[in-house]
């Protein structure tokens, strides 16, 4: 599919090509699909996340809000894709310095992913680690400690190594910052 192809382009370090492909796909979908078709929710979310990851958080917001709206209408409030839209939104809001909005979106997104996929699922764990990073950036070691403890509880034998390593790195940062006077 176009989305898979765009994801591969992005992964191979060709974000402009991925963006242009996603924008073309979105224009076409807007022409032929109902306004709240699930495919639109997915394309707008992926485009929003791509913009956010390439340093254009402000530009990403309308796409991420739109994806959240479409995904909620298409799937209800507890679906994995609603959680993914919320996490994307949280990261952009966080980048833009809207701490309250980011925390609300992180909390909602993690809650949805945890309910839809389970606490130990890699996406739930990754999302919690993003929240830990957000807390550390904001200088709130106490909040970071609470979330990292929850992550450590969810780690299991099958957890991808990258997540385990990232959790250990963040634990090290919290340890260092937590003990500072």
PDB file of C-alpha atoms in Angstrom:
ATOM      1  CA  UNK A   1       0.000   0.000   0.000  1.00  0.00           C
ATOM      2  CA  UNK A   2       0.966   3.653  -0.312  1.00  0.00           C
ATOM      3  CA  UNK A   3       1.332   3.896   3.462  1.00  0.00           C
ATOM      4  CA  UNK A   4       3.703   0.937   3.664  1.00  0.00           C
ATOM      5  CA  UNK A   5       5.734   2.371   0.811  1.00  0.00           C
ATOM      6  CA  UNK A   6       5.832   5.812   2.457  1.00  0.00           C
ATOM      7  CA  UNK A   7       6.951   4.218   5.753  1.00  0.00           C
ATOM      8  CA  UNK A   8       9.785   2.428   3.950  1.00  0.00           C
ATOM      9  CA  UNK A   9      10.877   5.649   2.262  1.00  0.00           C
ATOM     10  CA  UNK A  10      10.864   7.395   5.622  1.00  0.00           C
ATOM     11  CA  UNK A  11      12.851   4.569   7.224  1.00  0.00           C
ATOM     12  CA  UNK A  12      15.404   4.757   4.407  1.00  0.00           C
ATOM     13  CA  UNK A  13      16.012   8.416   5.107  1.00  0.00           C
ATOM     14  CA  UNK A  14      13.864   9.865   2.320  1.00  0.00           C
ATOM     15  CA  UNK A  15      11.319  11.894   4.300  1.00  0.00           C
ATOM     16  CA  UNK A  16      10.596  14.348   1.444  1.00  0.00           C
ATOM     17  CA  UNK A  17       9.631  11.524  -0.911  1.00  0.00           C
ATOM     18  CA  UNK A  18       7.501   9.953   1.829  1.00  0.00           C
ATOM     19  CA  UNK A  19       5.809  13.272   2.569  1.00  0.00           C
ATOM     20  CA  UNK A  20       5.009  13.968  -1.053  1.00  0.00           C
ATOM     21  CA  UNK A  21       3.594  10.458  -1.491  1.00  0.00           C
ATOM     22  CA  UNK A  22       1.437  10.846   1.647  1.00  0.00           C
ATOM     23  CA  UNK A  23       0.161  14.248   0.530  1.00  0.00           C
ATOM     24  CA  UNK A  24      -0.801  12.790  -2.876  1.00  0.00           C
ATOM     25  CA  UNK A  25      -2.536   9.840  -1.204  1.00  0.00           C
ATOM     26  CA  UNK A  26      -4.400  12.170   1.144  1.00  0.00           C
ATOM     27  CA  UNK A  27      -5.550  14.426  -1.713  1.00  0.00           C
ATOM     28  CA  UNK A  28      -6.870  11.400  -3.572  1.00  0.00           C
ATOM     29  CA  UNK A  29      -8.573   9.947  -0.486  1.00  0.00           C
ATOM     30  CA  UNK A  30     -10.187  13.307   0.262  1.00  0.00           C
ATOM     31  CA  UNK A  31     -11.657  13.258  -3.244  1.00  0.00           C
ATOM     32  CA  UNK A  32     -13.036   9.723  -3.246  1.00  0.00           C
ATOM     33  CA  UNK A  33     -13.722   8.723   0.377  1.00  0.00           C
ATOM     34  CA  UNK A  34     -16.338   9.737   2.924  1.00  0.00           C
ATOM     35  CA  UNK A  35     -15.050  12.501   5.272  1.00  0.00           C
ATOM     36  CA  UNK A  36     -14.625  10.081   8.201  1.00  0.00           C
ATOM     37  CA  UNK A  37     -13.350   7.019   6.371  1.00  0.00           C
ATOM     38  CA  UNK A  38     -10.806   5.057   8.482  1.00  0.00           C
ATOM     39  CA  UNK A  39      -8.191   5.228   5.686  1.00  0.00           C
ATOM     40  CA  UNK A  40      -8.185   9.021   6.041  1.00  0.00           C
ATOM     41  CA  UNK A  41      -7.520   8.668   9.758  1.00  0.00           C
ATOM     42  CA  UNK A  42      -4.478   6.532   9.067  1.00  0.00           C
ATOM     43  CA  UNK A  43      -3.025   8.684   6.280  1.00  0.00           C
ATOM     44  CA  UNK A  44      -3.471  11.937   8.221  1.00  0.00           C
ATOM     45  CA  UNK A  45      -1.873  10.363  11.318  1.00  0.00           C
ATOM     46  CA  UNK A  46       1.163   9.058   9.431  1.00  0.00           C
ATOM     47  CA  UNK A  47       1.628  12.401   7.655  1.00  0.00           C
ATOM     48  CA  UNK A  48       1.302  14.241  10.982  1.00  0.00           C
ATOM     49  CA  UNK A  49       3.867  11.974  12.648  1.00  0.00           C
ATOM     50  CA  UNK A  50       6.249  12.403   9.695  1.00  0.00           C
ATOM     51  CA  UNK A  51       5.978  16.202   9.944  1.00  0.00           C
ATOM     52  CA  UNK A  52       6.536  16.016  13.698  1.00  0.00           C
ATOM     53  CA  UNK A  53       9.598  13.787  13.277  1.00  0.00           C
ATOM     54  CA  UNK A  54      11.108  16.143  10.702  1.00  0.00           C
ATOM     55  CA  UNK A  55      10.966  19.129  13.034  1.00  0.00           C
ATOM     56  CA  UNK A  56       7.625  20.582  11.930  1.00  0.00           C
ATOM     57  CA  UNK A  57       5.526  20.014  15.044  1.00  0.00           C
ATOM     58  CA  UNK A  58       3.306  23.026  14.472  1.00  0.00           C
ATOM     59  CA  UNK A  59       2.486  21.935  10.924  1.00  0.00           C
ATOM     60  CA  UNK A  60       1.715  18.418  12.203  1.00  0.00           C
ATOM     61  CA  UNK A  61      -1.064  19.471  14.591  1.00  0.00           C
ATOM     62  CA  UNK A  62      -3.989  19.847  12.155  1.00  0.00           C
ATOM     63  CA  UNK A  63      -3.227  16.386  10.717  1.00  0.00           C
ATOM     64  CA  UNK A  64      -2.933  14.757  14.131  1.00  0.00           C
ATOM     65  CA  UNK A  65      -6.129  16.379  15.443  1.00  0.00           C
ATOM     66  CA  UNK A  66      -7.939  15.331  12.284  1.00  0.00           C
ATOM     67  CA  UNK A  67      -6.684  11.744  12.584  1.00  0.00           C
ATOM     68  CA  UNK A  68      -7.829  11.624  16.206  1.00  0.00           C
ATOM     69  CA  UNK A  69     -11.294  12.833  15.236  1.00  0.00           C
ATOM     70  CA  UNK A  70     -11.624  10.397  12.315  1.00  0.00           C
ATOM     71  CA  UNK A  71     -10.262   7.426  14.283  1.00  0.00           C
ATOM     72  CA  UNK A  72     -12.628   8.081  17.192  1.00  0.00           C
ATOM     73  CA  UNK A  73     -15.598   8.241  14.818  1.00  0.00           C
ATOM     74  CA  UNK A  74     -14.473   5.158  12.902  1.00  0.00           C
ATOM     75  CA  UNK A  75     -13.440   2.933  15.830  1.00  0.00           C
ATOM     76  CA  UNK A  76     -14.710   4.425  19.081  1.00  0.00           C
ATOM     77  CA  UNK A  77     -12.524   5.833  21.841  1.00  0.00           C
ATOM     78  CA  UNK A  78     -10.652   2.685  22.954  1.00  0.00           C
ATOM     79  CA  UNK A  79      -9.048   1.538  19.658  1.00  0.00           C
ATOM     80  CA  UNK A  80      -5.300   1.219  19.194  1.00  0.00           C
ATOM     81  CA  UNK A  81      -5.282   3.790  16.356  1.00  0.00           C
ATOM     82  CA  UNK A  82      -6.953   6.351  18.621  1.00  0.00           C
ATOM     83  CA  UNK A  83      -4.108   5.738  21.084  1.00  0.00           C
ATOM     84  CA  UNK A  84      -1.539   6.174  18.299  1.00  0.00           C
ATOM     85  CA  UNK A  85      -3.143   9.480  17.238  1.00  0.00           C
ATOM     86  CA  UNK A  86      -3.036  10.714  20.839  1.00  0.00           C
ATOM     87  CA  UNK A  87       0.635   9.765  21.256  1.00  0.00           C
ATOM     88  CA  UNK A  88       1.549  11.560  18.012  1.00  0.00           C
ATOM     89  CA  UNK A  89      -0.359  14.602  19.222  1.00  0.00           C
ATOM     90  CA  UNK A  90       1.317  14.434  22.640  1.00  0.00           C
ATOM     91  CA  UNK A  91       4.780  14.495  21.087  1.00  0.00           C
ATOM     92  CA  UNK A  92       3.982  17.526  18.929  1.00  0.00           C
ATOM     93  CA  UNK A  93       2.366  19.428  21.792  1.00  0.00           C
ATOM     94  CA  UNK A  94       5.363  18.564  23.987  1.00  0.00           C
ATOM     95  CA  UNK A  95       7.796  19.859  21.353  1.00  0.00           C
ATOM     96  CA  UNK A  96       5.789  23.080  21.122  1.00  0.00           C
ATOM     97  CA  UNK A  97       5.930  23.593  24.895  1.00  0.00           C
ATOM     98  CA  UNK A  98       2.261  22.859  25.644  1.00  0.00           C
ATOM     99  CA  UNK A  99       3.058  20.730  28.688  1.00  0.00           C
ATOM    100  CA  UNK A 100      -0.533  20.434  29.960  1.00  0.00           C
ATOM    101  CA  UNK A 101      -1.866  19.452  26.528  1.00  0.00           C
ATOM    102  CA  UNK A 102       0.995  17.008  26.010  1.00  0.00           C
ATOM    103  CA  UNK A 103       0.466  15.307  29.383  1.00  0.00           C
ATOM    104  CA  UNK A 104      -3.258  14.985  28.764  1.00  0.00           C
ATOM    105  CA  UNK A 105      -2.638  13.435  25.325  1.00  0.00           C
ATOM    106  CA  UNK A 106       0.143  11.147  26.626  1.00  0.00           C
ATOM    107  CA  UNK A 107      -2.040   9.942  29.514  1.00  0.00           C
ATOM    108  CA  UNK A 108      -5.033   9.340  27.254  1.00  0.00           C
ATOM    109  CA  UNK A 109      -2.966   7.644  24.551  1.00  0.00           C
ATOM    110  CA  UNK A 110      -1.134   5.353  26.970  1.00  0.00           C
ATOM    111  CA  UNK A 111      -4.434   4.443  28.639  1.00  0.00           C
ATOM    112  CA  UNK A 112      -5.951   3.506  25.270  1.00  0.00           C
ATOM    113  CA  UNK A 113      -2.883   1.530  24.109  1.00  0.00           C
ATOM    114  CA  UNK A 114      -2.650  -0.268  27.439  1.00  0.00           C
ATOM    115  CA  UNK A 115      -6.325  -1.237  27.214  1.00  0.00           C
ATOM    116  CA  UNK A 116      -6.177  -2.248  23.550  1.00  0.00           C
ATOM    117  CA  UNK A 117      -2.791  -3.986  23.488  1.00  0.00           C
ATOM    118  CA  UNK A 118      -1.820  -4.664  27.111  1.00  0.00           C
ATOM    119  CA  UNK A 119       0.673  -3.064  29.494  1.00  0.00           C
ATOM    120  CA  UNK A 120       3.621  -5.148  28.285  1.00  0.00           C
ATOM    121  CA  UNK A 121       3.052  -4.517  24.560  1.00  0.00           C
ATOM    122  CA  UNK A 122       6.013  -2.777  22.862  1.00  0.00           C
ATOM    123  CA  UNK A 123       3.849   0.178  21.704  1.00  0.00           C
ATOM    124  CA  UNK A 124       2.523   0.744  25.233  1.00  0.00           C
ATOM    125  CA  UNK A 125       6.041   0.519  26.671  1.00  0.00           C
ATOM    126  CA  UNK A 126       7.473   2.867  23.995  1.00  0.00           C
ATOM    127  CA  UNK A 127       4.741   5.398  24.669  1.00  0.00           C
ATOM    128  CA  UNK A 128       5.447   5.325  28.404  1.00  0.00           C
ATOM    129  CA  UNK A 129       9.174   5.842  27.667  1.00  0.00           C
ATOM    130  CA  UNK A 130       8.287   8.898  25.549  1.00  0.00           C
ATOM    131  CA  UNK A 131       6.410  10.211  28.575  1.00  0.00           C
ATOM    132  CA  UNK A 132       9.445   9.535  30.806  1.00  0.00           C
ATOM    133  CA  UNK A 133      11.571  11.585  28.369  1.00  0.00           C
ATOM    134  CA  UNK A 134       8.991  14.364  28.457  1.00  0.00           C
ATOM    135  CA  UNK A 135       9.061  14.440  32.274  1.00  0.00           C
ATOM    136  CA  UNK A 136      12.885  14.506  32.290  1.00  0.00           C
ATOM    137  CA  UNK A 137      13.000  17.327  29.741  1.00  0.00           C
ATOM    138  CA  UNK A 138      10.596  19.275  31.966  1.00  0.00           C
ATOM    139  CA  UNK A 139      12.808  18.560  34.995  1.00  0.00           C
ATOM    140  CA  UNK A 140      10.217  16.433  36.810  1.00  0.00           C
ATOM    141  CA  UNK A 141      12.314  13.473  38.007  1.00  0.00           C
ATOM    142  CA  UNK A 142       9.586  12.363  40.422  1.00  0.00           C
ATOM    143  CA  UNK A 143       6.997  11.924  37.659  1.00  0.00           C
ATOM    144  CA  UNK A 144       9.642  10.241  35.463  1.00  0.00           C
ATOM    145  CA  UNK A 145      10.379   7.814  38.315  1.00  0.00           C
ATOM    146  CA  UNK A 146       6.702   6.839  38.623  1.00  0.00           C
ATOM    147  CA  UNK A 147       6.398   6.118  34.888  1.00  0.00           C
ATOM    148  CA  UNK A 148       9.719   4.262  34.506  1.00  0.00           C
ATOM    149  CA  UNK A 149       8.770   1.992  37.430  1.00  0.00           C
ATOM    150  CA  UNK A 150       5.562   1.141  35.582  1.00  0.00           C
ATOM    151  CA  UNK A 151       7.597   0.370  32.428  1.00  0.00           C
ATOM    152  CA  UNK A 152      10.005  -1.873  34.345  1.00  0.00           C
ATOM    153  CA  UNK A 153       7.036  -3.827  35.697  1.00  0.00           C
ATOM    154  CA  UNK A 154       5.842  -4.393  32.115  1.00  0.00           C
ATOM    155  CA  UNK A 155       9.180  -5.640  30.738  1.00  0.00           C
ATOM    156  CA  UNK A 156       9.134  -9.349  29.994  1.00  0.00           C
ATOM    157  CA  UNK A 157      11.254 -12.011  28.298  1.00  0.00           C
ATOM    158  CA  UNK A 158       9.877 -11.155  24.853  1.00  0.00           C
ATOM    159  CA  UNK A 159      10.317  -7.373  25.106  1.00  0.00           C
ATOM    160  CA  UNK A 160      12.408  -6.050  22.173  1.00  0.00           C
ATOM    161  CA  UNK A 161      16.013  -5.312  23.201  1.00  0.00           C
ATOM    162  CA  UNK A 162      15.783  -1.700  21.965  1.00  0.00           C
ATOM    163  CA  UNK A 163      13.007  -0.993  24.482  1.00  0.00           C
ATOM    164  CA  UNK A 164      14.866  -2.678  27.348  1.00  0.00           C
ATOM    165  CA  UNK A 165      18.014  -0.667  26.510  1.00  0.00           C
ATOM    166  CA  UNK A 166      16.102   2.606  26.228  1.00  0.00           C
ATOM    167  CA  UNK A 167      14.427   1.942  29.593  1.00  0.00           C
ATOM    168  CA  UNK A 168      17.835   1.252  31.174  1.00  0.00           C
ATOM    169  CA  UNK A 169      19.288   4.479  29.719  1.00  0.00           C
ATOM    170  CA  UNK A 170      16.351   6.500  31.037  1.00  0.00           C
ATOM    171  CA  UNK A 171      16.586   4.763  34.424  1.00  0.00           C
ATOM    172  CA  UNK A 172      20.231   5.891  34.543  1.00  0.00           C
ATOM    173  CA  UNK A 173      19.248   9.489  33.789  1.00  0.00           C
ATOM    174  CA  UNK A 174      16.550   9.451  36.463  1.00  0.00           C
ATOM    175  CA  UNK A 175      18.951   7.944  38.987  1.00  0.00           C
ATOM    176  CA  UNK A 176      21.476  10.684  38.299  1.00  0.00           C
ATOM    177  CA  UNK A 177      18.915  13.498  38.375  1.00  0.00           C
ATOM    178  CA  UNK A 178      16.892  12.050  41.233  1.00  0.00           C
ATOM    179  CA  UNK A 179      19.889  12.049  43.571  1.00  0.00           C
ATOM    180  CA  UNK A 180      20.988  15.575  42.708  1.00  0.00           C
ATOM    181  CA  UNK A 181      20.380  18.090  45.553  1.00  0.00           C
TER     182      UNK A 181
END
